[in-house]
Short mmCIF file of C-alpha atoms in Angstrom, two decimals:
data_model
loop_
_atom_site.label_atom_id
_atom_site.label_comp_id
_atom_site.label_asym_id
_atom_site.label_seq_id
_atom_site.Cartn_x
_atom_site.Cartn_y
_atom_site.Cartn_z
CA UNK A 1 -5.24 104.78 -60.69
CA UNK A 2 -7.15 104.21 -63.73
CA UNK A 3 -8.27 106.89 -65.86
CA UNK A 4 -11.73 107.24 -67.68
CA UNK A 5 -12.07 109.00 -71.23
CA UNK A 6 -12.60 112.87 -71.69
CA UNK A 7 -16.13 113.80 -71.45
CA UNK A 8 -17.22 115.40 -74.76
CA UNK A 9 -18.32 118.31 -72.26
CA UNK A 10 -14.62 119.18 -72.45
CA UNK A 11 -15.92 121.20 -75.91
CA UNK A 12 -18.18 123.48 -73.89
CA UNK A 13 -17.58 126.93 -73.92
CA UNK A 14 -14.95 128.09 -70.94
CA UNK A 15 -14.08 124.48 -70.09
CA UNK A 16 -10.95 124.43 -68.03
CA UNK A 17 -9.75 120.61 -67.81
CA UNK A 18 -9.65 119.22 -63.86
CA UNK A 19 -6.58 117.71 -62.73
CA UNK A 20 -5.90 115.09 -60.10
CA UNK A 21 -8.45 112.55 -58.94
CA UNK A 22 -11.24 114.52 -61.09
CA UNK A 23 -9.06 114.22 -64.49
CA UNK A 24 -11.50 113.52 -67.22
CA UNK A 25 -13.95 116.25 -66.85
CA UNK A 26 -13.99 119.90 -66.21
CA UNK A 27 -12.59 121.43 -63.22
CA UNK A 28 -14.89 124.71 -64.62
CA UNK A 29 -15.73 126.79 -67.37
CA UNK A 30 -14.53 129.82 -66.77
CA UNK A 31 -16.23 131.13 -63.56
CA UNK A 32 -15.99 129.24 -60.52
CA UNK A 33 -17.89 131.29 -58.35
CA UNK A 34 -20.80 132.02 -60.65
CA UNK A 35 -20.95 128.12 -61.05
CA UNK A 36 -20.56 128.08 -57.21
CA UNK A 37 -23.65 129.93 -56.50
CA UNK A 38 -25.70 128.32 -59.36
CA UNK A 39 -25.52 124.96 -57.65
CA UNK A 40 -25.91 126.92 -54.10
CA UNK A 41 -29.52 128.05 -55.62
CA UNK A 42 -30.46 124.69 -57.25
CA UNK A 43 -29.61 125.50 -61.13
CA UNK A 44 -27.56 124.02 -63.52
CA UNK A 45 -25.74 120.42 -63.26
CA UNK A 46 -22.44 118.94 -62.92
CA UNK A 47 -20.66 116.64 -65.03
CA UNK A 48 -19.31 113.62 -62.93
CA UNK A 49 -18.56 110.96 -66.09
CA UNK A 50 -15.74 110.27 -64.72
CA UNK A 51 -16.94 108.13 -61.70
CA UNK A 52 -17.10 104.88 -61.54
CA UNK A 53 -20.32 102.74 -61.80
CA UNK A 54 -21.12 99.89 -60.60
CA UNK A 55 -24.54 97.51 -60.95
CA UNK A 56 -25.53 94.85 -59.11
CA UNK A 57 -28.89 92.52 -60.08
CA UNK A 58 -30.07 89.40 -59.14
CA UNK A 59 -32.87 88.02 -56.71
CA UNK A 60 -30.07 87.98 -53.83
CA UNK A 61 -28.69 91.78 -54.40
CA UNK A 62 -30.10 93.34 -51.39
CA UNK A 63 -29.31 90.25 -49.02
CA UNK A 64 -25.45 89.50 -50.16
CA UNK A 65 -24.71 93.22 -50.28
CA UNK A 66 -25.87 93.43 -46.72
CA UNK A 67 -23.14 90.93 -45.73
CA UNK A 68 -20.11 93.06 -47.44
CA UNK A 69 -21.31 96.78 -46.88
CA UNK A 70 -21.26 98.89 -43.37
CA UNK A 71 -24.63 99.86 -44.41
CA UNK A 72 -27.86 98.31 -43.58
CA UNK A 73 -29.24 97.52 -46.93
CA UNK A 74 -31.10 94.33 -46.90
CA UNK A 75 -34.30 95.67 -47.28
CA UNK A 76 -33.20 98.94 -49.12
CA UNK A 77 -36.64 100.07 -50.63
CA UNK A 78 -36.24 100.84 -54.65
CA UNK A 79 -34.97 104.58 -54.61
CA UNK A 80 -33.97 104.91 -51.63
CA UNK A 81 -30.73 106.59 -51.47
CA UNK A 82 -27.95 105.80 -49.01
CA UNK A 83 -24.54 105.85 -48.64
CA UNK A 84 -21.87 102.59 -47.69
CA UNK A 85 -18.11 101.51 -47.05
CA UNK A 86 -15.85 98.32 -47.65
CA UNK A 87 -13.56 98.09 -45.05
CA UNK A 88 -10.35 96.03 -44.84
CA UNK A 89 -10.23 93.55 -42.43
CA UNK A 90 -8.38 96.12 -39.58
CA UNK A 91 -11.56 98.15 -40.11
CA UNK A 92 -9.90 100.85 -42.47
CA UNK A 93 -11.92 102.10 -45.29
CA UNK A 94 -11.21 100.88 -48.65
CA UNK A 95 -14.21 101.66 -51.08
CA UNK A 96 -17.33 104.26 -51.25
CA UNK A 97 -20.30 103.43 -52.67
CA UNK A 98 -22.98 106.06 -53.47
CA UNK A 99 -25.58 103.26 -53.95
CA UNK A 100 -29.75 103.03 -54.85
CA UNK A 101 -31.78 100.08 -55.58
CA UNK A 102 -34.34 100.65 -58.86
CA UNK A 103 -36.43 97.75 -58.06
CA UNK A 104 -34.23 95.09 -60.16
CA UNK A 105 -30.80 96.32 -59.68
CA UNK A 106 -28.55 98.23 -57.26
CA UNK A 107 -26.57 101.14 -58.90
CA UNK A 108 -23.58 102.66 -57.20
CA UNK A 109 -21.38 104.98 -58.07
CA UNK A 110 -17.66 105.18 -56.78
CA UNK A 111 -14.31 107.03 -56.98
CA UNK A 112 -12.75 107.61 -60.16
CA UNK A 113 -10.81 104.55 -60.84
CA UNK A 114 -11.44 102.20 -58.24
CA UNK A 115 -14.03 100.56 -60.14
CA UNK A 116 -11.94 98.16 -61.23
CA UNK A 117 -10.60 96.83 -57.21
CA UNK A 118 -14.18 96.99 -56.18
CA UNK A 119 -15.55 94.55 -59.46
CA UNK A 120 -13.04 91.95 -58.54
CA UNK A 121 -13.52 92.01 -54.98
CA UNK A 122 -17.12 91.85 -54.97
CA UNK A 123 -16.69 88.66 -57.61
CA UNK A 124 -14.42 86.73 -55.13
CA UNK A 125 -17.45 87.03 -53.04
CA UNK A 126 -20.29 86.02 -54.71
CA UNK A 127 -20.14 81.94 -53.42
CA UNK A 128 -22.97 80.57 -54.31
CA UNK A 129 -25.07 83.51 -54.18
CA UNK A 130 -27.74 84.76 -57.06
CA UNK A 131 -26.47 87.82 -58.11
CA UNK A 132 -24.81 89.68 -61.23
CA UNK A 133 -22.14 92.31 -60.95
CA UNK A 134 -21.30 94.49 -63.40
CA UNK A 135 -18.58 97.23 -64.26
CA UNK A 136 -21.30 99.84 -66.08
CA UNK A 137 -18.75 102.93 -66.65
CA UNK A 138 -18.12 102.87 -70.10
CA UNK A 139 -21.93 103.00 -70.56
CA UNK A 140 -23.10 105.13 -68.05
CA UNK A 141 -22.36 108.66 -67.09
CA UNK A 142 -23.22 109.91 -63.28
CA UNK A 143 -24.70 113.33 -63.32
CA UNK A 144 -25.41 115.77 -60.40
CA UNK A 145 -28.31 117.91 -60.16
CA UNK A 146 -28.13 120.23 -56.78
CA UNK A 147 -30.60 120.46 -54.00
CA UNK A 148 -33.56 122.54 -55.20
CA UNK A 149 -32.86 121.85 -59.09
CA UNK A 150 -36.45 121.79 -60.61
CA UNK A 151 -34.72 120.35 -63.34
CA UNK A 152 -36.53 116.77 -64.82
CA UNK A 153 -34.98 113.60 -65.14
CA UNK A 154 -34.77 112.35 -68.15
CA UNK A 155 -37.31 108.93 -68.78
CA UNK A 156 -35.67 105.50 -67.97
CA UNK A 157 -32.66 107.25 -66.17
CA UNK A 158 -32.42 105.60 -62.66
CA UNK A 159 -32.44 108.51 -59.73
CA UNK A 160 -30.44 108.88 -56.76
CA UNK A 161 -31.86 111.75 -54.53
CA UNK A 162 -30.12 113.00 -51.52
CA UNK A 163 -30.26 116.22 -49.32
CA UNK A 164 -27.45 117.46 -51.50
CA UNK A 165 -29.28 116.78 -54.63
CA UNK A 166 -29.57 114.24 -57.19
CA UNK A 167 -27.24 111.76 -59.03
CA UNK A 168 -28.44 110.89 -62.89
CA UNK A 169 -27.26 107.38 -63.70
CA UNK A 170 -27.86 108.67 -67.38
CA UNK A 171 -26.36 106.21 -70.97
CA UNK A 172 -23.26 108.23 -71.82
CA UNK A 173 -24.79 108.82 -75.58
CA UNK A 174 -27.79 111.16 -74.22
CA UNK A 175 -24.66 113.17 -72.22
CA UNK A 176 -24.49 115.71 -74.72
CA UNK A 177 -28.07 116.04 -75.41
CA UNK A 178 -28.51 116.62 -71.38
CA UNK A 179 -25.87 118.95 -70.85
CA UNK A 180 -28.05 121.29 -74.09
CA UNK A 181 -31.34 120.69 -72.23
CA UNK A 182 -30.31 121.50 -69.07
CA UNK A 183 -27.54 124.04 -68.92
CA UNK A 184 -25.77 125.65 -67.66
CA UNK A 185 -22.77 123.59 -66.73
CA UNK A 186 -20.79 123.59 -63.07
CA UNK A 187 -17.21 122.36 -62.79
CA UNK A 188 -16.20 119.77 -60.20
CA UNK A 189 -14.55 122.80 -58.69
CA UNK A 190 -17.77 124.29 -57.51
CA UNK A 191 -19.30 121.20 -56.08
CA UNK A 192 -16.25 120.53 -53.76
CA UNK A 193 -16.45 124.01 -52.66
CA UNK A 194 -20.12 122.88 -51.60
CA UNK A 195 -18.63 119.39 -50.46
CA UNK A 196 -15.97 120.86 -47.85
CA UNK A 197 -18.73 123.66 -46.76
CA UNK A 198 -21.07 120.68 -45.76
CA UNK A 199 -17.99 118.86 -44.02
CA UNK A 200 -18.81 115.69 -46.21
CA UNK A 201 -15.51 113.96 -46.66
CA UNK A 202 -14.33 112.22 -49.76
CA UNK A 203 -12.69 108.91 -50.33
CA UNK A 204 -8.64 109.48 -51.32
CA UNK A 205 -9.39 112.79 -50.32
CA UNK A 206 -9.91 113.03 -46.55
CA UNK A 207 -9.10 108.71 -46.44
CA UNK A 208 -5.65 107.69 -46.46
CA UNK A 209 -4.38 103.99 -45.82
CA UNK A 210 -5.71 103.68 -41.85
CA UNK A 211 -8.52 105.86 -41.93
CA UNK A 212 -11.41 104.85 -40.04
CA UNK A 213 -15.08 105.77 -40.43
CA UNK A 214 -15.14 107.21 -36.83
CA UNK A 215 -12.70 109.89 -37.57
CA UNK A 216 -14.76 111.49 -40.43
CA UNK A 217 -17.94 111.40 -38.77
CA UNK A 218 -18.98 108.31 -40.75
CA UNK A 219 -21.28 106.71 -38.34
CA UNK A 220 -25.08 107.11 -39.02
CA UNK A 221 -24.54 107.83 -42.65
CA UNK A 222 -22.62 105.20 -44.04
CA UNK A 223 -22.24 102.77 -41.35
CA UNK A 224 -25.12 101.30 -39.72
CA UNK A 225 -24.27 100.23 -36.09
CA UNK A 226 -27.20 97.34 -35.75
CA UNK A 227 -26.04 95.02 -37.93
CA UNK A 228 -24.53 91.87 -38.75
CA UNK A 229 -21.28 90.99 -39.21
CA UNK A 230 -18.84 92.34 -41.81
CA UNK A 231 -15.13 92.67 -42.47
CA UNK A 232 -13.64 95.40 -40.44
CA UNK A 233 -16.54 95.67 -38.17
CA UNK A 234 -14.62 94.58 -35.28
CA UNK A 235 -12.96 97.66 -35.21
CA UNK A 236 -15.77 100.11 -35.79
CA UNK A 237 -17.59 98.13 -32.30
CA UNK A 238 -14.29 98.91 -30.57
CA UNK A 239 -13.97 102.27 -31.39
CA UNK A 240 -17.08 103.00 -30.77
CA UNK A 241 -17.51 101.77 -27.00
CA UNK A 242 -14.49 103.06 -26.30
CA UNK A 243 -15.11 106.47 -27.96
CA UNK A 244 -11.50 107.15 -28.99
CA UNK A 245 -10.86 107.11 -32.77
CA UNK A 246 -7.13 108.32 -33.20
CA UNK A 247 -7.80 111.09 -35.34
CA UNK A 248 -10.87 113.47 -36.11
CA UNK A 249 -11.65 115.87 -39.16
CA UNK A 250 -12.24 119.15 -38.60
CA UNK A 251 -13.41 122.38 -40.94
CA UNK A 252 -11.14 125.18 -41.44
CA UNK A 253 -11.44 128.56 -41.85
CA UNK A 254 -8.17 129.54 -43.65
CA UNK A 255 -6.03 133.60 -43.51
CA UNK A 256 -7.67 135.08 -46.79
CA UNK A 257 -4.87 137.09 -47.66
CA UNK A 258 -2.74 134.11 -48.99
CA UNK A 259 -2.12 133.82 -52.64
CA UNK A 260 -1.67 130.36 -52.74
CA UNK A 261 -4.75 127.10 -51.25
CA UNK A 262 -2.44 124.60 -48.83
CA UNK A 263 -2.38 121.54 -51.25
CA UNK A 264 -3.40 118.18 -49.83
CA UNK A 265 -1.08 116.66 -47.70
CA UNK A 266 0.35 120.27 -46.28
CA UNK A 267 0.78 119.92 -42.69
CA UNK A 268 -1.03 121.23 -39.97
CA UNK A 269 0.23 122.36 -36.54
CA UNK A 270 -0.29 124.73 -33.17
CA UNK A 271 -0.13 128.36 -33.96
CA UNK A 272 1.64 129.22 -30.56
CA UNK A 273 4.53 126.10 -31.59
CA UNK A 274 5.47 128.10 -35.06
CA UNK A 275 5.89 126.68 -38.07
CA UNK A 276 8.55 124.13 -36.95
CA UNK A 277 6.43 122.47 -34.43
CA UNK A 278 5.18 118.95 -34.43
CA UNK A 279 3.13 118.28 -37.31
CA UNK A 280 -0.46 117.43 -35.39
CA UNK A 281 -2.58 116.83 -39.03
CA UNK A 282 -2.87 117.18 -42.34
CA UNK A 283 -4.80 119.60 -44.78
CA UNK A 284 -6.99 117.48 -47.07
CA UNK A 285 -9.19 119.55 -49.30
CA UNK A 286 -8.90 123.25 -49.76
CA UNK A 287 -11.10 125.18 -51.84
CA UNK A 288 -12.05 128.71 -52.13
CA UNK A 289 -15.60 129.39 -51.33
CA UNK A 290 -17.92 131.98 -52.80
CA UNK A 291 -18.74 133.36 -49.25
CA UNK A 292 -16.87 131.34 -46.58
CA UNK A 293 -13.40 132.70 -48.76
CA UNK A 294 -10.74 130.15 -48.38
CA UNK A 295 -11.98 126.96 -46.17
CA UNK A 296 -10.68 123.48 -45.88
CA UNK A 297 -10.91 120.13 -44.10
CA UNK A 298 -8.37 118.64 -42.11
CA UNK A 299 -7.51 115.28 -39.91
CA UNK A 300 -6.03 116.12 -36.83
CA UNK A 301 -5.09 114.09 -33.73
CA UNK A 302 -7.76 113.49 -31.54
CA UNK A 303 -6.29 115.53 -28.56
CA UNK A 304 -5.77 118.67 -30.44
CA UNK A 305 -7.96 121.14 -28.35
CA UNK A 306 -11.09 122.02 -30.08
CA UNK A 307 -10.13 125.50 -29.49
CA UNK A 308 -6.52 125.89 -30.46
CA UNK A 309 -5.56 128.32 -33.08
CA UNK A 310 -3.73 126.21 -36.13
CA UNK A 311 -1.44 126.87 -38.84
CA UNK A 312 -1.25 125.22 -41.77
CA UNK A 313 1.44 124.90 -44.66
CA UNK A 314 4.00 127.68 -44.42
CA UNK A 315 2.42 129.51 -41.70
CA UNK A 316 -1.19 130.50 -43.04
CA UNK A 317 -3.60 130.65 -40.15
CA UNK A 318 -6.41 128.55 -39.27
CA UNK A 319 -9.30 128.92 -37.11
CA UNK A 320 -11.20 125.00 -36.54
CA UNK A 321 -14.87 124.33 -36.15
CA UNK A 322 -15.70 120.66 -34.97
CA UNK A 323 -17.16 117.95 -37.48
CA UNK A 324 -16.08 115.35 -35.35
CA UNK A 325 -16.11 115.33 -31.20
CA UNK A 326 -12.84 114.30 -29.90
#
């Protein structure tokens, strides 16, 4: 995976470098719960610089987009926020796109180093259609400002406002200058905390290689079921008249007395088989929250009993809550 620059908000005060998928910016700067329950009461702002962004322009935007994206977005009105997926042809999931329309062109943002997959695939679409694409990263910086920030956006800088705040598509020279205006800063740390406590799953976090949107609750958010044709959709109709995705995420509460967060990938199984039963699912985010303590989200198989008492890793206990009906 490809690998954007450090943001210069690396030289702030505290700032503790993020590793992983979020390399590139800060993971926090010094307190992660204090940054936690900033963004929980709508101050502050994180620095995301390291996502991908995308633009798309042309008369034909709205209309050719419509015919690649799960989402219904032909007649997206300008700043409108929604959310869409690229699927492969079996229907798995293959891109994210955190996209808004500003009247003249469609900004989305996207996972840190996929930028690159998703430019060339879009351009060995674009036929004879009137549109522009454009890889925008090196110029633009995404920033997020939580739900309930009173905070102003800065003139000229195109919006993206959802029920879990706003994303800044903001020029990567006026970076700095924001971060002084609008202080103080929260690490990418806090807002996953936030992410996993609102079950919102994460591409290359809760995806892997055959994920579907069905099994992370995808369906009304990023995928619009009355639409036309696009790649992978025969397998989001199938799914969903037969009601049986293989898999289904779930939110865990997690034994607070371990030291040590599951990483991604740990395994997840049936308390009453011990910790050399069958593996049933895997742990794929786990975070410590300022009130929840530790939490996490998790794909499971389908049939695991809504009820059953899991372990995780090495033994640590875990009590499930649905996100998605089995």
């Amino acid at each position: 995976m490809l690998r954007q620059s450090k943001s210069p908000l690396l030289s702030l005060p505290g700032a503790v470098p993020a590793e992983g998928p979020d390399e590139g910016v800060a993971a926090h700067y010094g307190d992660p719960f204090r940054e936690q329950r900033a963004l929980a009461d709508g101050s502050g702002f994180v620095d995301l610089s390291h996502r991908g962004v995308i633009a798309v322009s042309g008369d034909d935007r709205l209309s050719w987009l419509h015919l690649l994206l799960t989402q219904h977005v032909s007649e997206l009105p300008p700043g409108q926020a929604t959310e869409a997926l690229i699927l492969t042809a079996n229907g798995h999931i293959e891109h994210a796109l955190s996209l808004v329309d500003d009247g003249t062109t469609v900004w989305a943002h996207v996972e840190p180093g996929t930028q690159e997959a998703l430019l060339a695939y879009l351009e060995s679409m674009k036929f004879f259609y009137r549109v522009e694409v454009a890889d925008r990263t090196d110029e633009i910086a995404v920033v997020h400002l939580p739900a309930g920030s009173i905070a102003e956006a800065p003139d000229g800088v195109v919006v993206r406002e959802t029920p879990h705040g706003r994303d800044l598509f903001l020029p990567r020279e006026r970076l700095e200058s924001f971060a002084a205006e609008h202080g103080p800063a929260a690490g990418v740390l806090a807002l996953e905390a936030l992410r996993v406590e609102a079950h919102r799953p994460r591409l290359g976090r809760e995806t892997d290689h055959r994920t579907i949107p069905h099994e992370l609750g995808l369906i009304g958010t990023a995928v619009h079921l009355q639409k036309g044709c696009y790649r992978g959709q025969e397998t989001v109709a199938r799914v969903q008249n037969l009601g049986k995705p293989p898999r289904r995420l779930v939110f865990l509460h997690l034994d607070g007395s371990e030291v040590h967060l599951p990483g991604h990938g740990a395994p997840v199984r049936l308390a009453s088989d011990g910790p050399d039963g069958r593996q049933l699912g895997f742990v794929t985010t786990a975070v410590r929250h300022y009130e929840l303590g530790p939490i996490a989200l998790a794909l499971v198989k389908r049939n695991v009993p809504v009820d059953a008492a899991l372990v995780v890793g090495e033994g640590t206990a875990a009590a499930q809550e649905v996100v998605v009906e089995p």
